[in-house]
């Protein structure tokens, strides 16, 4: 590279990064073209000298960034191309460059260069000792100027990250081997360097200005956190969670971690700095505490040492709580809440109560929690950590003797827990009024689903610890609010809340918000009821009953207003969702024993004679039944059947009067689906009058949500639920109607449609009925799980109504909503899940089903093919064309792969149904560009699924295609084989395997198909060699995720074309050094040893194992 070329590179960089203008021959160069040209630097290892030239001579920061990124990519991709001395030279060059130029470079350039150094260090970790001594080399940076010290800390931070996170293209085994070695050799030294820098900052041993001091502190603390959160034992922790989890530090770290000065240092840094340094210090404290608790290597610590460390932590926490140090900053506050939440998880309660100052700590923690709850508008995302602390403390009380540790610790905990819970109830209920009177200035915590769920999940354990007082507290809030609500509803009458006077409307909204909070609380508390023998005698079911009575009374009030005003008097939608939340939790706890306590259950009081164990089980079961019955007696709302009917009636009215509220409809149907899916609750549903009404009147006239176009998916769920109940063992008897009667509304709609002409059927008046019946039928078909029930639906639809489907596909082909509903139903109907599509041996139904499917596919497909394709670049092309095409292919795939049709019959009797369907399917996929196939995931799966099926079961049709069509298919398969999605590459690999297997097993035979295949191969002699090369390149150089996808066709391809394999082998060997040639030749020899010319399963499995070993061996030395 010379100065002129360097200038061109800098100009391209300005165009790419700074929107500058660069020209060539007077023509401007676009950003995309500039990016393409600059990326060419990453295409070959030959560009490494050019990248070094750019770094040495360019004054453009963007050019340096491009060169650094290119070097990183080249080193990673072509690692085996470099000798060990060359790797060390590149590493030393970059380190020297950073030492000389680093302080004056832009941050993004420094970051890229550091990443390069650390990548080289990781990849070459076992090559030479110099790579493992990087920490020692960086020490020179730390001992130089302040700016160099900052650089050194950045290098160490990136080094820990690089060695902790797997690199793309390397196996997990290789990563863990390097990571473990780094942990044992270097990590502790890096950790000590971070702590040493912190100590120097604390003692003012480093002369730096405030800005530099802040950066040094942040980098040192980040390094400490990274070291402590290192994946010590290869668990690959989930980075999306804030929970610390298990941390296993080596025992050699014990001295430093246990040293009180380490904890003092971090607490001191927290107290004396501002975020982000202070919050990083708190994060380090959390990790330090977690290590000392969880690590088994510290299990030998003496109780005195462990207690001393705990005392140190609690002392630091007490001081922070007393002084409120740094807690005015949100980052600090959040991290401190995490520390409190983790403390009980890190230590047993028996240890905490023995610690000095435990009672004081408990009192301070309670005050801090109450203060946080009072300021809920600032701490919504942190409150659940504090609730987790109290939940863990409470859960451990049964396992600690009252006389252990501080005197009266149980009573103190009871007092503080009650204080916390009462504060939570008061402030959350009070938040409703604050939000509504803030004129939008405050966010409603009820609308933050994530934080709300986190808090509610932690309430049951805490509230049940002092359930009597807590229950009374909730009742003292609930009863007055219910009375006020009833009074206000009486004032409003049949009007909606929006039409009421402004002051009354506001009072109603505030009261509904407060009742919403109480309903959520009761729901989660009742859902926390335990059926263990230890808790069944506590009488908690009486408190559950009192709380549930209030919620059910509220539900009655809301429902009465809703029904009496014909849907005009709606409550707040959030209150409706809270009631559904309560119903869901009530169902889980109190609707699973219905069959055991009902008269139909036949509960016997006779004592079993099997033995004492069975007698005990009977006794436990009897105790549960008594608790269950006492619950409903205390509730006073009727027996379990009456309560369940009230709940289901409320759900039915939700579906009737909230048709446009998607969340309410969806959650109502989810609850109904869960109830229908439970063994006991489903039997209970069948006895309810409301459910019988559902089954007899599942139409738009009675349930208006069915008439809303946006609820079309919910129609499917609704009918799936009803069908599951209808087809249960006692469904017909309990519901009082047969399956045929259940389908009458759909059959009646079909009867109205079947006599319409094409023009009449295309009328807009037919759109909604068509979409409705197809959505309904899809839900019904999805609940058919065996041969008997499937045949019941099939006998109703065939032959009279299935023929309508092709007519609809023809006249509505251009309307997405109609075609989508039709094709999704047909896809479900043709899907042979659980072998349900299994007709008698003499039955023609399988053939008739495929004929009907073929008619629909051909009707829609021919119309689609006749429609001009949208222009290139049309952003709506998927919605307009590819979505329906994908669904059509899915229908065809289900039919062709269902194993319920003997396809040979069609050719035998000259039935064109199969040939037409295959022809339309092939024509459709031929119209899709390869770029679009790979751009749309759903389309690509249906596309390659169809290709795989025709290669598997209809190879004769494939081989009869014209050469250009088959080669287009093979090109698509070739590209799909290299897709990042392993499911696609697997489908393509299977297609190749079917193709090669057929050739190997039939070559030389006098068959028309073989003659056709030989013609194709003669016109494209490079087909087998290119496939062989691609498969082996993916095996040797591709990502590990695609390893198992590509190995399957290798044996069949090698046997089908041995010359292709030999050519690839010779070519690959020729690209290697003399030393590697011998190694590679030995690896191929081992691969082919004992391989038979057979494609039986045993030989395939043996060869697959050999391929895996070959891959591991070859990747250790191969160069690109």
PDB file of C-alpha atoms in Angstrom, residues 199-392:
ATOM      1  CA  UNK A 199      -5.846   0.575  47.201  1.00  0.00           C
ATOM      2  CA  UNK A 200      -3.484   2.997  45.464  1.00  0.00           C
ATOM      3  CA  UNK A 201      -6.402   5.253  44.608  1.00  0.00           C
ATOM      4  CA  UNK A 202      -7.643   5.058  48.171  1.00  0.00           C
ATOM      5  CA  UNK A 203      -4.232   5.993  49.581  1.00  0.00           C
ATOM      6  CA  UNK A 204      -3.655   8.678  46.924  1.00  0.00           C
ATOM      7  CA  UNK A 205      -0.540   6.843  45.753  1.00  0.00           C
ATOM      8  CA  UNK A 206      -1.460   7.644  42.136  1.00  0.00           C
ATOM      9  CA  UNK A 207      -1.139  11.269  41.092  1.00  0.00           C
ATOM     10  CA  UNK A 208      -4.060  11.882  38.787  1.00  0.00           C
ATOM     11  CA  UNK A 209      -6.514  14.635  38.031  1.00  0.00           C
ATOM     12  CA  UNK A 210     -10.190  14.092  38.988  1.00  0.00           C
ATOM     13  CA  UNK A 211     -11.169  12.877  35.515  1.00  0.00           C
ATOM     14  CA  UNK A 212      -8.363  10.325  35.390  1.00  0.00           C
ATOM     15  CA  UNK A 213      -9.062   9.261  38.955  1.00  0.00           C
ATOM     16  CA  UNK A 214     -12.715   8.617  38.097  1.00  0.00           C
ATOM     17  CA  UNK A 215     -11.753   6.526  35.050  1.00  0.00           C
ATOM     18  CA  UNK A 216      -9.177   4.551  37.036  1.00  0.00           C
ATOM     19  CA  UNK A 217     -11.705   3.825  39.759  1.00  0.00           C
ATOM     20  CA  UNK A 218     -14.366   2.737  37.289  1.00  0.00           C
ATOM     21  CA  UNK A 219     -11.978   0.484  35.367  1.00  0.00           C
ATOM     22  CA  UNK A 220     -10.542  -1.066  38.559  1.00  0.00           C
ATOM     23  CA  UNK A 221     -13.987  -1.788  39.984  1.00  0.00           C
ATOM     24  CA  UNK A 222     -15.179  -3.183  36.647  1.00  0.00           C
ATOM     25  CA  UNK A 223     -12.144  -5.467  36.635  1.00  0.00           C
ATOM     26  CA  UNK A 224     -12.924  -6.638  40.181  1.00  0.00           C
ATOM     27  CA  UNK A 225     -16.541  -7.378  39.236  1.00  0.00           C
ATOM     28  CA  UNK A 226     -15.499  -9.240  36.089  1.00  0.00           C
ATOM     29  CA  UNK A 227     -13.065 -11.412  38.009  1.00  0.00           C
ATOM     30  CA  UNK A 228     -15.556 -12.248  40.726  1.00  0.00           C
ATOM     31  CA  UNK A 229     -18.290 -13.048  38.187  1.00  0.00           C
ATOM     32  CA  UNK A 230     -15.991 -15.229  36.064  1.00  0.00           C
ATOM     33  CA  UNK A 231     -17.493 -18.558  35.007  1.00  0.00           C
ATOM     34  CA  UNK A 232     -15.199 -20.560  37.281  1.00  0.00           C
ATOM     35  CA  UNK A 233     -16.731 -24.006  36.713  1.00  0.00           C
ATOM     36  CA  UNK A 234     -18.246 -23.739  33.228  1.00  0.00           C
ATOM     37  CA  UNK A 235     -21.914 -23.314  34.113  1.00  0.00           C
ATOM     38  CA  UNK A 236     -22.507 -20.734  31.343  1.00  0.00           C
ATOM     39  CA  UNK A 237     -24.789 -18.567  33.529  1.00  0.00           C
ATOM     40  CA  UNK A 238     -27.749 -16.735  32.047  1.00  0.00           C
ATOM     41  CA  UNK A 239     -26.654 -13.139  31.492  1.00  0.00           C
ATOM     42  CA  UNK A 240     -30.249 -11.913  31.144  1.00  0.00           C
ATOM     43  CA  UNK A 241     -30.955 -12.321  34.857  1.00  0.00           C
ATOM     44  CA  UNK A 242     -29.746 -10.112  37.670  1.00  0.00           C
ATOM     45  CA  UNK A 243     -29.634 -12.995  40.133  1.00  0.00           C
ATOM     46  CA  UNK A 244     -26.052 -13.751  41.120  1.00  0.00           C
ATOM     47  CA  UNK A 245     -26.433 -17.517  41.320  1.00  0.00           C
ATOM     48  CA  UNK A 246     -23.707 -19.918  42.347  1.00  0.00           C
ATOM     49  CA  UNK A 247     -20.120 -18.671  42.322  1.00  0.00           C
ATOM     50  CA  UNK A 248     -17.282 -21.163  42.815  1.00  0.00           C
ATOM     51  CA  UNK A 249     -13.945 -19.410  43.346  1.00  0.00           C
ATOM     52  CA  UNK A 250     -10.706 -21.439  43.714  1.00  0.00           C
ATOM     53  CA  UNK A 251      -9.496 -22.109  47.251  1.00  0.00           C
ATOM     54  CA  UNK A 252      -6.258 -20.240  46.480  1.00  0.00           C
ATOM     55  CA  UNK A 253      -8.272 -17.009  46.559  1.00  0.00           C
ATOM     56  CA  UNK A 254      -9.276 -17.586  50.190  1.00  0.00           C
ATOM     57  CA  UNK A 255      -6.705 -15.311  51.815  1.00  0.00           C
ATOM     58  CA  UNK A 256      -7.611 -12.251  49.771  1.00  0.00           C
ATOM     59  CA  UNK A 257     -11.363 -12.809  49.792  1.00  0.00           C
ATOM     60  CA  UNK A 258     -11.485 -13.467  53.512  1.00  0.00           C
ATOM     61  CA  UNK A 259      -9.274 -10.498  54.351  1.00  0.00           C
ATOM     62  CA  UNK A 260     -11.443  -7.849  56.119  1.00  0.00           C
ATOM     63  CA  UNK A 261      -9.457  -5.155  54.319  1.00  0.00           C
ATOM     64  CA  UNK A 262     -10.932  -6.286  50.998  1.00  0.00           C
ATOM     65  CA  UNK A 263     -14.489  -5.737  52.211  1.00  0.00           C
ATOM     66  CA  UNK A 264     -13.496  -2.472  53.923  1.00  0.00           C
ATOM     67  CA  UNK A 265     -11.914  -1.266  50.675  1.00  0.00           C
ATOM     68  CA  UNK A 266     -15.093  -1.882  48.685  1.00  0.00           C
ATOM     69  CA  UNK A 267     -17.368  -0.328  51.312  1.00  0.00           C
ATOM     70  CA  UNK A 268     -15.030   2.681  51.507  1.00  0.00           C
ATOM     71  CA  UNK A 269     -15.098   3.116  47.733  1.00  0.00           C
ATOM     72  CA  UNK A 270     -18.882   2.887  47.784  1.00  0.00           C
ATOM     73  CA  UNK A 271     -19.165   5.548  50.468  1.00  0.00           C
ATOM     74  CA  UNK A 272     -16.703   8.023  48.940  1.00  0.00           C
ATOM     75  CA  UNK A 273     -17.533   7.878  45.227  1.00  0.00           C
ATOM     76  CA  UNK A 274     -20.429   8.640  42.899  1.00  0.00           C
ATOM     77  CA  UNK A 275     -22.121   6.344  40.397  1.00  0.00           C
ATOM     78  CA  UNK A 276     -21.127   4.457  38.346  1.00  0.00           C
ATOM     79  CA  UNK A 277     -18.137   3.740  40.604  1.00  0.00           C
ATOM     80  CA  UNK A 278     -20.184   3.410  43.789  1.00  0.00           C
ATOM     81  CA  UNK A 279     -22.742   1.071  42.195  1.00  0.00           C
ATOM     82  CA  UNK A 280     -19.895  -1.056  40.792  1.00  0.00           C
ATOM     83  CA  UNK A 281     -18.412  -1.247  44.295  1.00  0.00           C
ATOM     84  CA  UNK A 282     -21.754  -2.434  45.656  1.00  0.00           C
ATOM     85  CA  UNK A 283     -21.973  -5.020  42.870  1.00  0.00           C
ATOM     86  CA  UNK A 284     -18.527  -6.281  43.872  1.00  0.00           C
ATOM     87  CA  UNK A 285     -19.684  -6.570  47.500  1.00  0.00           C
ATOM     88  CA  UNK A 286     -22.675  -8.665  46.385  1.00  0.00           C
ATOM     89  CA  UNK A 287     -20.388 -11.011  44.432  1.00  0.00           C
ATOM     90  CA  UNK A 288     -17.898 -11.232  47.264  1.00  0.00           C
ATOM     91  CA  UNK A 289     -20.619 -12.266  49.699  1.00  0.00           C
ATOM     92  CA  UNK A 290     -21.979 -14.819  47.227  1.00  0.00           C
ATOM     93  CA  UNK A 291     -18.584 -16.446  46.742  1.00  0.00           C
ATOM     94  CA  UNK A 292     -17.992 -16.873  50.443  1.00  0.00           C
ATOM     95  CA  UNK A 293     -21.325 -18.538  50.889  1.00  0.00           C
ATOM     96  CA  UNK A 294     -21.676 -20.735  47.838  1.00  0.00           C
ATOM     97  CA  UNK A 295     -18.191 -22.022  47.181  1.00  0.00           C
ATOM     98  CA  UNK A 296     -17.697 -25.547  48.453  1.00  0.00           C
ATOM     99  CA  UNK A 297     -13.960 -24.923  48.596  1.00  0.00           C
ATOM    100  CA  UNK A 298     -14.672 -22.541  51.485  1.00  0.00           C
ATOM    101  CA  UNK A 299     -16.738 -25.119  53.354  1.00  0.00           C
ATOM    102  CA  UNK A 300     -13.789 -25.781  55.650  1.00  0.00           C
ATOM    103  CA  UNK A 301     -13.854 -22.209  56.972  1.00  0.00           C
ATOM    104  CA  UNK A 302     -14.189 -22.199  60.709  1.00  0.00           C
ATOM    105  CA  UNK A 303     -17.505 -21.034  62.088  1.00  0.00           C
ATOM    106  CA  UNK A 304     -15.617 -18.222  63.846  1.00  0.00           C
ATOM    107  CA  UNK A 305     -14.110 -17.028  60.545  1.00  0.00           C
ATOM    108  CA  UNK A 306     -17.418 -17.258  58.750  1.00  0.00           C
ATOM    109  CA  UNK A 307     -19.208 -15.431  61.561  1.00  0.00           C
ATOM    110  CA  UNK A 308     -16.527 -12.736  61.567  1.00  0.00           C
ATOM    111  CA  UNK A 309     -16.990 -12.139  57.845  1.00  0.00           C
ATOM    112  CA  UNK A 310     -20.766 -12.042  58.228  1.00  0.00           C
ATOM    113  CA  UNK A 311     -20.400  -9.599  61.076  1.00  0.00           C
ATOM    114  CA  UNK A 312     -18.262  -7.390  58.855  1.00  0.00           C
ATOM    115  CA  UNK A 313     -20.881  -7.416  56.122  1.00  0.00           C
ATOM    116  CA  UNK A 314     -23.745  -6.698  58.494  1.00  0.00           C
ATOM    117  CA  UNK A 315     -21.778  -3.914  60.154  1.00  0.00           C
ATOM    118  CA  UNK A 316     -21.204  -2.292  56.770  1.00  0.00           C
ATOM    119  CA  UNK A 317     -24.887  -2.644  55.889  1.00  0.00           C
ATOM    120  CA  UNK A 318     -25.984  -1.196  59.239  1.00  0.00           C
ATOM    121  CA  UNK A 319     -23.722   1.818  58.763  1.00  0.00           C
ATOM    122  CA  UNK A 320     -25.060   2.408  55.272  1.00  0.00           C
ATOM    123  CA  UNK A 321     -28.645   2.082  56.465  1.00  0.00           C
ATOM    124  CA  UNK A 322     -28.045   4.367  59.423  1.00  0.00           C
ATOM    125  CA  UNK A 323     -26.320   7.057  57.385  1.00  0.00           C
ATOM    126  CA  UNK A 324     -28.245   6.475  54.117  1.00  0.00           C
ATOM    127  CA  UNK A 325     -24.866   6.738  52.400  1.00  0.00           C
ATOM    128  CA  UNK A 326     -25.190   7.122  48.633  1.00  0.00           C
ATOM    129  CA  UNK A 327     -28.733   5.794  48.567  1.00  0.00           C
ATOM    130  CA  UNK A 328     -30.061   8.973  46.993  1.00  0.00           C
ATOM    131  CA  UNK A 329     -28.591   7.732  43.685  1.00  0.00           C
ATOM    132  CA  UNK A 330     -30.851   5.293  41.832  1.00  0.00           C
ATOM    133  CA  UNK A 331     -27.993   3.030  40.687  1.00  0.00           C
ATOM    134  CA  UNK A 332     -26.638   2.748  44.229  1.00  0.00           C
ATOM    135  CA  UNK A 333     -30.092   2.206  45.638  1.00  0.00           C
ATOM    136  CA  UNK A 334     -30.863  -0.587  43.175  1.00  0.00           C
ATOM    137  CA  UNK A 335     -27.592  -2.407  43.853  1.00  0.00           C
ATOM    138  CA  UNK A 336     -28.068  -2.029  47.618  1.00  0.00           C
ATOM    139  CA  UNK A 337     -31.525  -3.592  47.339  1.00  0.00           C
ATOM    140  CA  UNK A 338     -29.930  -6.477  45.476  1.00  0.00           C
ATOM    141  CA  UNK A 339     -27.406  -6.886  48.298  1.00  0.00           C
ATOM    142  CA  UNK A 340     -30.154  -7.061  50.917  1.00  0.00           C
ATOM    143  CA  UNK A 341     -32.134  -9.466  48.766  1.00  0.00           C
ATOM    144  CA  UNK A 342     -29.126 -11.770  48.399  1.00  0.00           C
ATOM    145  CA  UNK A 343     -27.979 -11.690  52.028  1.00  0.00           C
ATOM    146  CA  UNK A 344     -30.327 -14.393  53.302  1.00  0.00           C
ATOM    147  CA  UNK A 345     -29.591 -16.514  50.225  1.00  0.00           C
ATOM    148  CA  UNK A 346     -25.882 -16.328  51.102  1.00  0.00           C
ATOM    149  CA  UNK A 347     -26.232 -17.147  54.790  1.00  0.00           C
ATOM    150  CA  UNK A 348     -28.482 -19.330  56.885  1.00  0.00           C
ATOM    151  CA  UNK A 349     -30.903 -17.620  59.244  1.00  0.00           C
ATOM    152  CA  UNK A 350     -29.265 -19.518  62.118  1.00  0.00           C
ATOM    153  CA  UNK A 351     -26.036 -17.672  61.280  1.00  0.00           C
ATOM    154  CA  UNK A 352     -27.718 -14.290  60.888  1.00  0.00           C
ATOM    155  CA  UNK A 353     -29.427 -14.416  64.298  1.00  0.00           C
ATOM    156  CA  UNK A 354     -26.072 -15.142  65.973  1.00  0.00           C
ATOM    157  CA  UNK A 355     -24.368 -12.151  64.367  1.00  0.00           C
ATOM    158  CA  UNK A 356     -23.716  -9.067  66.457  1.00  0.00           C
ATOM    159  CA  UNK A 357     -26.314  -6.404  65.901  1.00  0.00           C
ATOM    160  CA  UNK A 358     -28.820  -8.724  64.206  1.00  0.00           C
ATOM    161  CA  UNK A 359     -31.857  -7.110  65.861  1.00  0.00           C
ATOM    162  CA  UNK A 360     -30.581  -3.652  64.975  1.00  0.00           C
ATOM    163  CA  UNK A 361     -29.969  -4.781  61.404  1.00  0.00           C
ATOM    164  CA  UNK A 362     -33.490  -6.228  61.262  1.00  0.00           C
ATOM    165  CA  UNK A 363     -34.984  -2.964  62.488  1.00  0.00           C
ATOM    166  CA  UNK A 364     -32.941  -0.885  60.019  1.00  0.00           C
ATOM    167  CA  UNK A 365     -33.800  -3.227  57.126  1.00  0.00           C
ATOM    168  CA  UNK A 366     -37.486  -2.952  58.023  1.00  0.00           C
ATOM    169  CA  UNK A 367     -37.309   0.857  58.139  1.00  0.00           C
ATOM    170  CA  UNK A 368     -35.471   0.931  54.809  1.00  0.00           C
ATOM    171  CA  UNK A 369     -38.063  -1.367  53.213  1.00  0.00           C
ATOM    172  CA  UNK A 370     -40.955   0.715  54.529  1.00  0.00           C
ATOM    173  CA  UNK A 371     -39.285   3.892  53.276  1.00  0.00           C
ATOM    174  CA  UNK A 372     -38.742   2.321  49.852  1.00  0.00           C
ATOM    175  CA  UNK A 373     -42.355   1.207  49.640  1.00  0.00           C
ATOM    176  CA  UNK A 374     -43.567   4.679  50.610  1.00  0.00           C
ATOM    177  CA  UNK A 375     -41.499   6.079  47.749  1.00  0.00           C
ATOM    178  CA  UNK A 376     -42.779   3.430  45.342  1.00  0.00           C
ATOM    179  CA  UNK A 377     -42.745   5.838  42.408  1.00  0.00           C
ATOM    180  CA  UNK A 378     -38.925   5.843  42.517  1.00  0.00           C
ATOM    181  CA  UNK A 379     -38.292   2.219  43.520  1.00  0.00           C
ATOM    182  CA  UNK A 380     -40.762   0.084  41.562  1.00  0.00           C
ATOM    183  CA  UNK A 381     -38.007  -2.014  39.974  1.00  0.00           C
ATOM    184  CA  UNK A 382     -36.227  -2.619  43.293  1.00  0.00           C
ATOM    185  CA  UNK A 383     -39.020  -3.390  45.771  1.00  0.00           C
ATOM    186  CA  UNK A 384     -39.142  -7.066  44.809  1.00  0.00           C
ATOM    187  CA  UNK A 385     -35.541  -7.528  45.993  1.00  0.00           C
ATOM    188  CA  UNK A 386     -36.541  -6.277  49.443  1.00  0.00           C
ATOM    189  CA  UNK A 387     -39.624  -8.468  49.482  1.00  0.00           C
ATOM    190  CA  UNK A 388     -37.375 -11.392  48.539  1.00  0.00           C
ATOM    191  CA  UNK A 389     -35.260 -10.721  51.647  1.00  0.00           C
ATOM    192  CA  UNK A 390     -38.269 -10.906  53.968  1.00  0.00           C
ATOM    193  CA  UNK A 391     -39.612 -13.932  52.141  1.00  0.00           C
ATOM    194  CA  UNK A 392     -36.353 -15.826  52.630  1.00  0.00           C
TER     195      UNK A 392
END
